Amino acid sequence: MTPLATTSATEVLRRCAELDRHSASPTHLERTYLTPEHAAANRATEGWMRQAGLRTWVDAAGNQYGRREGPEPGMPALLLGSHLDTVPDAGSYDGMLGVLMAIAVAERLRATELPFALEVVGFSDEEGARFGKALLGSQAAAGTWDQAWWHLRDRDGVTLREAFVGFGLDPLRVHEAARRPGELVGYVEAHIEQGPLLEAADRSLGYVTAIAGARRFHLTVHGEARHAGGTPYERRKDALVGASEAIVVIERLARASTCIATVGRIEVQPGAVNVIPGRADLSLDLRAATDAERDAMWQRMEAEITALCEARGLRLSTEETHRAFAAPCAPWLQDAVGVGIAAADASYPAGAAPMGLWSRAGHDAMAIAAVTEIGMLFVRCFDGISHHPGEDVREIDVARGLDALERAVLEVARVVRERS
Ligand SMILES: [Zn+2]
């Protein structure tokens, strides 16, 4: 398809660079929830939304919106977007690229009649970098806000409630940010892949099949601290050797499956050079495309680690510290994004099926899945690098992404017309 003479990939990338200026630090990019730089990024984004012909507002949780009506005012909206907040020392594209691509597509479709309203959102908090709780902006929009969060504090001791007031928001009105299912046709988010699979396959774009829900555990291997010289091997209950074996088992089982598992932290007691470790504490992060695969994998891991601990005279105790449901993308929105890719991505040989992949990372879409059906478009990024200033995307991939997202919106329109 021929790209229209409107907001180009070059301009989208220029806007990404412009948003980099709204940072807590002059030397690196850091933009967290309810800060002056959050407000500044919202204002810049609002300006581009208006240029695209959208009516704009900031909701009761600091999310920046733009909307154009459908054939009649007040019709349900197809929501496009991503997030505007970042991790500390971030790259320029995680989140922002999806918001700016959505605005560009809204501008391209400005004169095209759609059977729904079109909205673009820049979510205010996906990363959770300030209050240690991810997806605050999109959970407010999904109506899943938890009153317990008001007491969360940032590293300066400021509570979430105080930060709301400081930003000019009213904590008592946060429920007004919640969207109702009848207001939305669906949610489609473009995002950099944050992994190396599209690059390895030499493809610009892919569609997402599901977003992984992680389970996290705290594992403790209990042994016996004894003298490192005086205790013969047959008398040892070395917690660290048991934990090391457990880590190898975790990797072996995950590698042979479709799950991905990481032990990111280990602590040993008493931690002295001449004492046999009496206790080892380790973290486990476990993800898969479906909850069933992930839960079955955890059962196997727990059984094997328990057995290896028993064989060494050790004891295993486990505690679950986090659980999120996997969020499957709706088949019809996967298809719509796939139709967009097939029409726009010349990196595929003629007739080749678009590549579907599950997202190992979390996204706003998984929160929004509580209120409407979701779809996602992944854009290739350099070497899979993300959450790092080395994040990079190619202009050709963004250009193909814009064409694909525009085509996907038209496909959603076709399906909605067909249904009515
Ligand atoms: Zn992101």
Short mmCIF file of C-alpha atoms and ligand atoms in Angstrom, two decimals:
data_model
loop_
_atom_site.label_atom_id
_atom_site.label_comp_id
_atom_site.label_asym_id
_atom_site.label_seq_id
_atom_site.Cartn_x
_atom_site.Cartn_y
_atom_site.Cartn_z
CA MET A 1 0.00 0.00 0.00
CA THR A 2 1.17 3.55 -0.64
CA PRO A 3 1.89 5.50 2.53
CA LEU A 4 -0.06 8.74 2.62
CA ALA A 5 1.73 12.06 2.79
CA THR A 6 1.12 12.48 6.52
CA THR A 7 3.08 11.77 9.68
CA SER A 8 6.00 9.65 8.52
CA ALA A 9 8.28 7.20 10.28
CA THR A 10 10.93 9.94 10.25
CA GLU A 11 8.59 12.25 12.12
CA VAL A 12 7.58 9.51 14.60
CA LEU A 13 11.26 8.91 15.41
CA ARG A 14 11.88 12.66 15.70
CA ARG A 15 9.03 12.87 18.22
CA CYS A 16 10.49 9.94 20.20
CA ALA A 17 13.73 11.93 20.44
CA GLU A 18 11.80 15.06 21.44
CA LEU A 19 10.13 13.19 24.32
CA ASP A 20 13.63 12.24 25.59
CA ARG A 21 13.97 15.86 26.70
CA HIS A 22 11.30 15.36 29.37
CA SER A 23 13.49 13.54 31.86
CA ALA A 24 14.35 13.68 35.56
CA SER A 25 18.02 13.78 34.60
CA PRO A 26 20.01 15.77 32.01
CA THR A 27 22.33 12.81 31.40
CA HIS A 28 19.88 9.94 30.97
CA LEU A 29 16.18 9.29 30.32
CA GLU A 30 14.03 8.72 33.38
CA ARG A 31 10.35 9.64 33.35
CA THR A 32 8.23 8.20 36.13
CA TYR A 33 4.62 8.52 37.23
CA LEU A 34 3.20 11.87 38.45
CA THR A 35 6.42 13.85 38.04
CA PRO A 36 6.89 17.22 36.27
CA GLU A 37 8.42 15.34 33.31
CA HIS A 38 5.31 13.12 33.12
CA ALA A 39 3.21 16.30 32.85
CA ALA A 40 5.56 17.72 30.18
CA ALA A 41 5.45 14.50 28.11
CA ASN A 42 1.64 14.53 28.33
CA ARG A 43 1.57 18.14 27.07
CA ALA A 44 3.87 17.38 24.12
CA THR A 45 1.81 14.30 23.25
CA GLU A 46 -1.41 16.27 23.55
CA GLY A 47 -0.09 18.77 21.00
CA TRP A 48 0.54 15.98 18.47
CA MET A 49 -2.87 14.47 19.20
CA ARG A 50 -4.52 17.81 18.42
CA GLN A 51 -2.54 18.11 15.18
CA ALA A 52 -3.98 14.72 14.26
CA GLY A 53 -7.49 16.09 14.76
CA LEU A 54 -8.16 14.44 18.12
CA ARG A 55 -10.02 15.98 21.06
CA THR A 56 -7.76 15.61 24.12
CA TRP A 57 -7.98 15.15 27.88
CA VAL A 58 -6.03 13.78 30.81
CA ASP A 59 -8.01 11.22 32.81
CA ALA A 60 -8.30 10.90 36.59
CA ALA A 61 -5.10 8.79 36.76
CA GLY A 62 -2.87 11.00 34.58
CA ASN A 63 -3.32 9.03 31.33
CA GLN A 64 -3.25 11.25 28.21
CA TYR A 65 -6.10 10.61 25.75
CA GLY A 66 -7.16 11.81 22.31
CA ARG A 67 -10.40 10.91 20.51
CA ARG A 68 -12.25 11.41 17.27
CA GLU A 69 -15.89 10.47 17.09
CA GLY A 70 -17.39 7.85 14.80
CA PRO A 71 -20.38 8.47 12.49
CA GLU A 72 -22.41 9.36 15.60
CA PRO A 73 -21.08 10.93 18.80
CA GLY A 74 -20.50 8.64 21.78
CA MET A 75 -19.97 5.41 19.84
CA PRO A 76 -17.67 2.71 21.30
CA ALA A 77 -14.01 3.37 20.50
CA LEU A 78 -11.16 1.33 19.13
CA LEU A 79 -8.35 2.24 21.53
CA LEU A 80 -4.75 2.44 20.27
CA GLY A 81 -1.74 3.29 22.40
CA SER A 82 0.98 2.34 24.83
CA HIS A 83 2.81 4.12 27.68
CA LEU A 84 4.82 7.32 28.13
CA ASP A 85 6.70 6.46 31.36
CA THR A 86 10.13 4.85 31.43
CA VAL A 87 12.52 2.89 33.62
CA PRO A 88 15.61 4.75 34.93
CA ASP A 89 18.30 5.07 32.22
CA ALA A 90 15.78 4.05 29.59
CA GLY A 91 15.80 3.85 25.82
CA SER A 92 13.65 6.11 23.65
CA TYR A 93 11.16 3.58 22.26
CA ASP A 94 9.74 1.26 24.94
CA GLY A 95 6.18 2.58 25.17
CA MET A 96 6.61 5.94 23.45
CA LEU A 97 6.95 4.42 19.97
CA GLY A 98 3.53 2.77 20.31
CA VAL A 99 1.84 6.01 21.43
CA LEU A 100 3.40 8.07 18.63
CA MET A 101 2.65 5.41 15.99
CA ALA A 102 -0.99 5.41 17.15
CA ILE A 103 -1.21 9.20 16.80
CA ALA A 104 0.34 9.02 13.32
CA VAL A 105 -2.20 6.37 12.28
CA ALA A 106 -5.07 8.46 13.65
CA GLU A 107 -3.79 11.33 11.54
CA ARG A 108 -3.52 9.16 8.42
CA LEU A 109 -7.11 7.98 8.95
CA ARG A 110 -8.39 11.45 9.68
CA ALA A 111 -10.58 11.60 6.57
CA THR A 112 -11.53 7.90 6.59
CA GLU A 113 -14.93 6.96 7.96
CA LEU A 114 -14.78 4.20 10.56
CA PRO A 115 -17.76 2.43 12.19
CA PHE A 116 -16.48 3.40 15.67
CA ALA A 117 -14.75 6.23 17.48
CA LEU A 118 -10.94 6.13 17.44
CA GLU A 119 -8.99 6.86 20.61
CA VAL A 120 -5.29 7.07 21.36
CA VAL A 121 -3.93 6.73 24.89
CA GLY A 122 -0.52 7.42 26.40
CA PHE A 123 -0.64 5.43 29.64
CA SER A 124 0.98 7.17 32.58
CA ASP A 125 2.58 4.26 34.41
CA GLU A 126 3.46 0.90 32.92
CA GLU A 127 6.92 0.29 34.33
CA GLY A 128 6.12 0.95 37.99
CA ALA A 129 9.57 2.52 38.42
CA ARG A 130 8.47 5.11 41.00
CA PHE A 131 6.14 3.21 43.33
CA GLY A 132 7.35 -0.35 42.69
CA LYS A 133 3.96 -1.39 41.31
CA ALA A 134 3.62 -1.80 37.54
CA LEU A 135 0.66 -0.89 35.29
CA LEU A 136 -0.85 1.74 37.61
CA GLY A 137 -2.09 3.91 34.70
CA SER A 138 -3.62 1.06 32.70
CA GLN A 139 -5.09 -0.59 35.80
CA ALA A 140 -6.91 2.66 36.60
CA ALA A 141 -8.27 2.60 33.03
CA ALA A 142 -9.24 -1.07 33.43
CA GLY A 143 -11.12 -0.32 36.66
CA THR A 144 -8.85 -2.63 38.68
CA TRP A 145 -7.35 0.04 40.96
CA ASP A 146 -6.64 -1.25 44.46
CA GLN A 147 -7.23 1.16 47.37
CA ALA A 148 -4.25 -0.47 49.18
CA TRP A 149 -1.94 1.19 46.65
CA TRP A 150 -2.48 4.68 48.10
CA HIS A 151 0.08 3.91 50.79
CA LEU A 152 2.85 2.93 48.35
CA ARG A 153 5.85 5.23 48.72
CA ASP A 154 8.57 6.34 46.33
CA ARG A 155 12.24 6.40 47.39
CA ASP A 156 11.78 9.89 48.91
CA GLY A 157 8.91 8.67 51.11
CA VAL A 158 6.19 10.41 49.05
CA THR A 159 2.99 8.34 49.05
CA LEU A 160 1.03 7.63 45.89
CA ARG A 161 -1.82 9.66 47.40
CA GLU A 162 0.45 12.68 47.96
CA ALA A 163 1.88 12.36 44.44
CA PHE A 164 -1.67 12.34 42.99
CA VAL A 165 -2.48 15.59 44.78
CA GLY A 166 0.87 17.11 43.78
CA PHE A 167 0.10 16.33 40.12
CA GLY A 168 -3.28 18.05 40.43
CA LEU A 169 -5.34 14.85 40.54
CA ASP A 170 -7.99 13.95 43.10
CA PRO A 171 -7.45 10.50 44.68
CA LEU A 172 -11.19 10.30 45.43
CA ARG A 173 -11.93 10.46 41.70
CA VAL A 174 -9.53 7.78 40.42
CA HIS A 175 -12.51 5.51 39.66
CA GLU A 176 -13.51 8.00 36.95
CA ALA A 177 -10.53 6.77 34.89
CA ALA A 178 -12.18 3.32 34.59
CA ARG A 179 -13.44 2.39 31.14
CA ARG A 180 -16.53 0.25 30.70
CA PRO A 181 -16.58 -2.72 28.31
CA GLY A 182 -19.43 -1.15 26.28
CA GLU A 183 -17.27 1.93 25.58
CA LEU A 184 -14.58 -0.02 23.77
CA VAL A 185 -14.36 -2.06 20.56
CA GLY A 186 -10.91 -3.36 21.55
CA TYR A 187 -7.36 -2.25 22.32
CA VAL A 188 -4.44 -2.55 19.90
CA GLU A 189 -0.93 -1.72 21.08
CA ALA A 190 2.23 -1.37 18.98
CA HIS A 191 5.45 -1.94 20.91
CA ILE A 192 9.08 -2.81 20.29
CA GLU A 193 9.64 -6.54 20.70
CA GLN A 194 12.19 -6.21 23.55
CA GLY A 195 13.60 -9.53 22.40
CA PRO A 196 15.66 -10.83 19.46
CA LEU A 197 13.19 -13.18 17.69
CA LEU A 198 12.03 -10.89 14.84
CA GLU A 199 15.61 -9.86 14.17
CA ALA A 200 16.75 -13.49 14.10
CA ALA A 201 13.93 -14.30 11.64
CA ASP A 202 14.80 -11.21 9.54
CA ARG A 203 11.28 -9.78 9.88
CA SER A 204 10.24 -6.20 10.62
CA LEU A 205 6.95 -7.01 12.32
CA GLY A 206 5.09 -9.74 14.15
CA TYR A 207 1.74 -10.13 15.89
CA VAL A 208 1.44 -11.13 19.54
CA THR A 209 -0.48 -14.27 20.46
CA ALA A 210 -0.45 -13.77 24.25
CA ILE A 211 1.29 -11.83 26.99
CA ALA A 212 2.95 -14.04 29.57
CA GLY A 213 1.79 -13.90 33.14
CA ALA A 214 4.74 -14.41 35.47
CA ARG A 215 4.79 -16.40 38.68
CA ARG A 216 7.56 -15.60 41.14
CA PHE A 217 8.72 -17.71 44.04
CA HIS A 218 11.05 -17.43 46.96
CA LEU A 219 12.81 -20.79 47.40
CA THR A 220 14.71 -21.68 50.57
CA VAL A 221 17.04 -24.64 50.82
CA HIS A 222 17.58 -25.53 54.48
CA GLY A 223 20.80 -27.41 55.40
CA GLU A 224 23.21 -27.38 58.29
CA ALA A 225 26.02 -24.88 58.93
CA ARG A 226 29.15 -26.74 60.11
CA HIS A 227 32.92 -26.39 60.17
CA ALA A 228 34.32 -26.39 56.62
CA GLY A 229 37.37 -28.40 57.63
CA GLY A 230 36.05 -30.77 60.25
CA THR A 231 32.89 -32.06 58.55
CA PRO A 232 33.38 -35.03 56.19
CA TYR A 233 31.28 -35.18 53.01
CA GLU A 234 28.94 -37.90 54.27
CA ARG A 235 28.01 -35.64 57.22
CA ARG A 236 27.46 -32.45 55.20
CA LYS A 237 24.09 -30.86 54.48
CA ASP A 238 25.35 -28.11 52.18
CA ALA A 239 22.45 -25.80 51.27
CA LEU A 240 24.42 -23.97 48.58
CA VAL A 241 25.36 -27.15 46.69
CA GLY A 242 21.67 -28.17 46.80
CA ALA A 243 20.61 -24.70 45.58
CA SER A 244 23.19 -24.85 42.77
CA GLU A 245 21.80 -28.18 41.62
CA ALA A 246 18.29 -26.68 41.80
CA ILE A 247 19.34 -23.82 39.51
CA VAL A 248 20.72 -26.26 36.96
CA VAL A 249 17.48 -28.31 37.13
CA ILE A 250 15.40 -25.15 36.62
CA GLU A 251 17.37 -24.25 33.51
CA ARG A 252 17.32 -27.80 32.10
CA LEU A 253 13.52 -28.16 32.50
CA ALA A 254 12.77 -24.70 31.11
CA ARG A 255 15.10 -25.12 28.11
CA ALA A 256 13.31 -28.32 27.11
CA SER A 257 9.92 -26.56 27.28
CA THR A 258 8.18 -23.45 25.97
CA CYS A 259 8.59 -21.75 29.36
CA ILE A 260 11.30 -19.37 30.42
CA ALA A 261 12.69 -19.39 33.96
CA THR A 262 15.26 -17.23 35.74
CA VAL A 263 16.97 -17.39 39.12
CA GLY A 264 18.03 -13.77 39.53
CA ARG A 265 19.10 -13.67 43.14
CA ILE A 266 20.75 -15.98 45.64
CA GLU A 267 21.76 -15.39 49.25
CA VAL A 268 23.68 -17.76 51.44
CA GLN A 269 23.81 -18.01 55.25
CA PRO A 270 26.01 -17.61 57.16
CA GLY A 271 28.14 -16.62 54.15
CA ALA A 272 31.59 -17.26 55.60
CA VAL A 273 34.56 -18.80 53.75
CA ASN A 274 35.12 -21.49 56.38
CA VAL A 275 31.51 -22.47 57.15
CA ILE A 276 29.35 -24.93 55.16
CA PRO A 277 26.30 -22.96 53.99
CA GLY A 278 23.33 -23.76 56.25
CA ARG A 279 20.73 -21.95 54.22
CA ALA A 280 20.32 -20.65 50.66
CA ASP A 281 17.51 -18.33 49.53
CA LEU A 282 16.82 -17.93 45.82
CA SER A 283 14.30 -16.18 43.61
CA LEU A 284 12.54 -17.81 40.67
CA ASP A 285 10.73 -15.97 37.87
CA LEU A 286 8.70 -18.30 35.63
CA ARG A 287 6.82 -17.31 32.44
CA ALA A 288 4.93 -19.02 29.63
CA ALA A 289 2.37 -18.17 26.96
CA THR A 290 -0.37 -19.85 28.99
CA ASP A 291 -1.02 -20.23 32.71
CA ALA A 292 -1.45 -24.00 32.24
CA GLU A 293 2.03 -24.51 30.72
CA ARG A 294 3.59 -22.31 33.38
CA ASP A 295 1.79 -24.02 36.28
CA ALA A 296 2.65 -27.52 35.01
CA MET A 297 6.29 -26.46 34.72
CA TRP A 298 6.32 -25.18 38.31
CA GLN A 299 4.92 -28.51 39.56
CA ARG A 300 7.70 -30.42 37.76
CA MET A 301 10.37 -28.05 39.05
CA GLU A 302 9.11 -28.24 42.62
CA ALA A 303 8.98 -32.06 42.51
CA GLU A 304 12.52 -32.42 41.09
CA ILE A 305 14.04 -29.85 43.44
CA THR A 306 12.32 -31.43 46.45
CA ALA A 307 13.71 -34.84 45.41
CA LEU A 308 17.26 -33.59 44.94
CA CYS A 309 17.13 -31.79 48.30
CA GLU A 310 15.92 -34.94 50.06
CA ALA A 311 18.71 -36.97 48.47
CA ARG A 312 21.20 -34.55 50.06
CA GLY A 313 19.50 -34.44 53.46
CA LEU A 314 18.25 -30.91 52.77
CA ARG A 315 14.75 -29.48 53.04
CA LEU A 316 13.03 -27.20 50.51
CA SER A 317 10.44 -24.57 51.41
CA THR A 318 8.72 -22.37 48.83
CA GLU A 319 6.67 -19.21 48.93
CA GLU A 320 4.84 -17.63 45.98
CA THR A 321 5.52 -13.87 45.91
CA HIS A 322 3.74 -12.81 42.71
CA ARG A 323 1.24 -14.20 40.23
CA ALA A 324 -0.22 -12.57 37.11
CA PHE A 325 -2.57 -14.23 34.65
CA ALA A 326 -1.38 -14.64 31.09
CA ALA A 327 -3.36 -12.41 28.73
CA PRO A 328 -4.22 -14.06 25.42
CA CYS A 329 -4.72 -11.72 22.46
CA ALA A 330 -8.19 -12.04 20.90
CA PRO A 331 -8.02 -14.23 17.76
CA TRP A 332 -9.89 -11.63 15.64
CA LEU A 333 -7.44 -8.89 16.69
CA GLN A 334 -4.46 -11.22 16.06
CA ASP A 335 -5.95 -11.74 12.59
CA ALA A 336 -6.45 -8.00 12.03
CA VAL A 337 -2.84 -7.25 13.00
CA GLY A 338 -1.74 -10.17 10.79
CA VAL A 339 -3.69 -8.72 7.83
CA GLY A 340 -1.87 -5.42 8.44
CA ILE A 341 1.53 -7.14 8.49
CA ALA A 342 0.77 -9.15 5.36
CA ALA A 343 -0.15 -5.93 3.53
CA ALA A 344 2.73 -3.79 4.78
CA ASP A 345 5.80 -5.82 5.73
CA ALA A 346 7.99 -6.43 2.68
CA SER A 347 10.49 -8.36 4.83
CA TYR A 348 8.20 -11.41 4.37
CA PRO A 349 8.53 -13.43 1.16
CA ALA A 350 5.35 -13.23 -0.94
CA GLY A 351 2.62 -15.39 0.57
CA ALA A 352 4.53 -16.11 3.82
CA ALA A 353 2.36 -16.11 6.95
CA PRO A 354 3.03 -13.31 9.44
CA MET A 355 5.02 -14.38 12.47
CA GLY A 356 3.11 -14.79 15.75
CA LEU A 357 4.99 -14.68 19.04
CA TRP A 358 4.13 -14.51 22.71
CA SER A 359 5.35 -11.58 24.73
CA ARG A 360 7.75 -12.55 27.48
CA ALA A 361 7.50 -9.00 28.87
CA GLY A 362 4.44 -7.39 30.47
CA HIS A 363 2.46 -4.63 28.72
CA ASP A 364 -0.45 -2.25 29.37
CA ALA A 365 -2.54 -4.56 27.17
CA MET A 366 -2.54 -7.21 29.92
CA ALA A 367 -4.23 -4.75 32.30
CA ILE A 368 -6.67 -3.53 29.63
CA ALA A 369 -7.60 -7.17 28.91
CA ALA A 370 -9.78 -6.92 32.05
CA VAL A 371 -12.13 -4.54 30.23
CA THR A 372 -11.82 -5.24 26.47
CA GLU A 373 -10.23 -7.58 23.93
CA ILE A 374 -6.59 -6.92 23.09
CA GLY A 375 -4.19 -7.24 20.16
CA MET A 376 -0.52 -6.26 19.78
CA LEU A 377 1.89 -5.46 16.97
CA PHE A 378 5.60 -6.03 17.66
CA VAL A 379 8.25 -3.98 15.89
CA ARG A 380 11.77 -5.42 15.55
CA CYS A 381 14.38 -3.75 17.76
CA PHE A 382 18.17 -3.88 17.58
CA ASP A 383 19.67 -7.00 19.23
CA GLY A 384 16.62 -7.36 21.50
CA ILE A 385 18.01 -4.56 23.70
CA SER A 386 15.45 -2.78 25.90
CA HIS A 387 15.30 -1.03 29.28
CA HIS A 388 18.67 0.38 28.27
CA PRO A 389 19.77 3.53 26.38
CA GLY A 390 21.01 1.21 23.60
CA GLU A 391 17.39 0.54 22.56
CA ASP A 392 17.12 1.12 18.81
CA VAL A 393 14.68 0.66 15.93
CA ARG A 394 15.10 1.01 12.17
CA GLU A 395 13.14 3.66 10.31
CA ILE A 396 12.06 1.12 7.67
CA ASP A 397 10.53 -1.06 10.40
CA VAL A 398 8.64 1.91 11.85
CA ALA A 399 7.41 2.81 8.34
CA ARG A 400 6.17 -0.75 7.82
CA GLY A 401 4.68 -0.69 11.33
CA LEU A 402 2.69 2.47 10.56
CA ASP A 403 1.32 0.95 7.34
CA ALA A 404 0.49 -2.30 9.15
CA LEU A 405 -1.25 -0.58 12.07
CA GLU A 406 -3.27 1.60 9.71
CA ARG A 407 -4.28 -1.48 7.71
CA ALA A 408 -5.12 -3.34 10.94
CA VAL A 409 -7.51 -0.55 11.98
CA LEU A 410 -9.22 -0.80 8.58
CA GLU A 411 -9.51 -4.58 9.04
CA VAL A 412 -11.06 -4.08 12.49
CA ALA A 413 -13.50 -1.67 10.82
CA ARG A 414 -14.35 -4.29 8.18
CA VAL A 415 -15.05 -6.93 10.83
CA VAL A 416 -17.13 -4.53 12.97
CA ARG A 417 -19.23 -3.57 9.91
CA GLU A 418 -19.69 -7.23 9.03
CA ARG A 419 -20.88 -8.03 12.57
CA SER A 420 -23.49 -5.26 12.68
ZN ZN B 1 6.75 -0.99 27.44
#
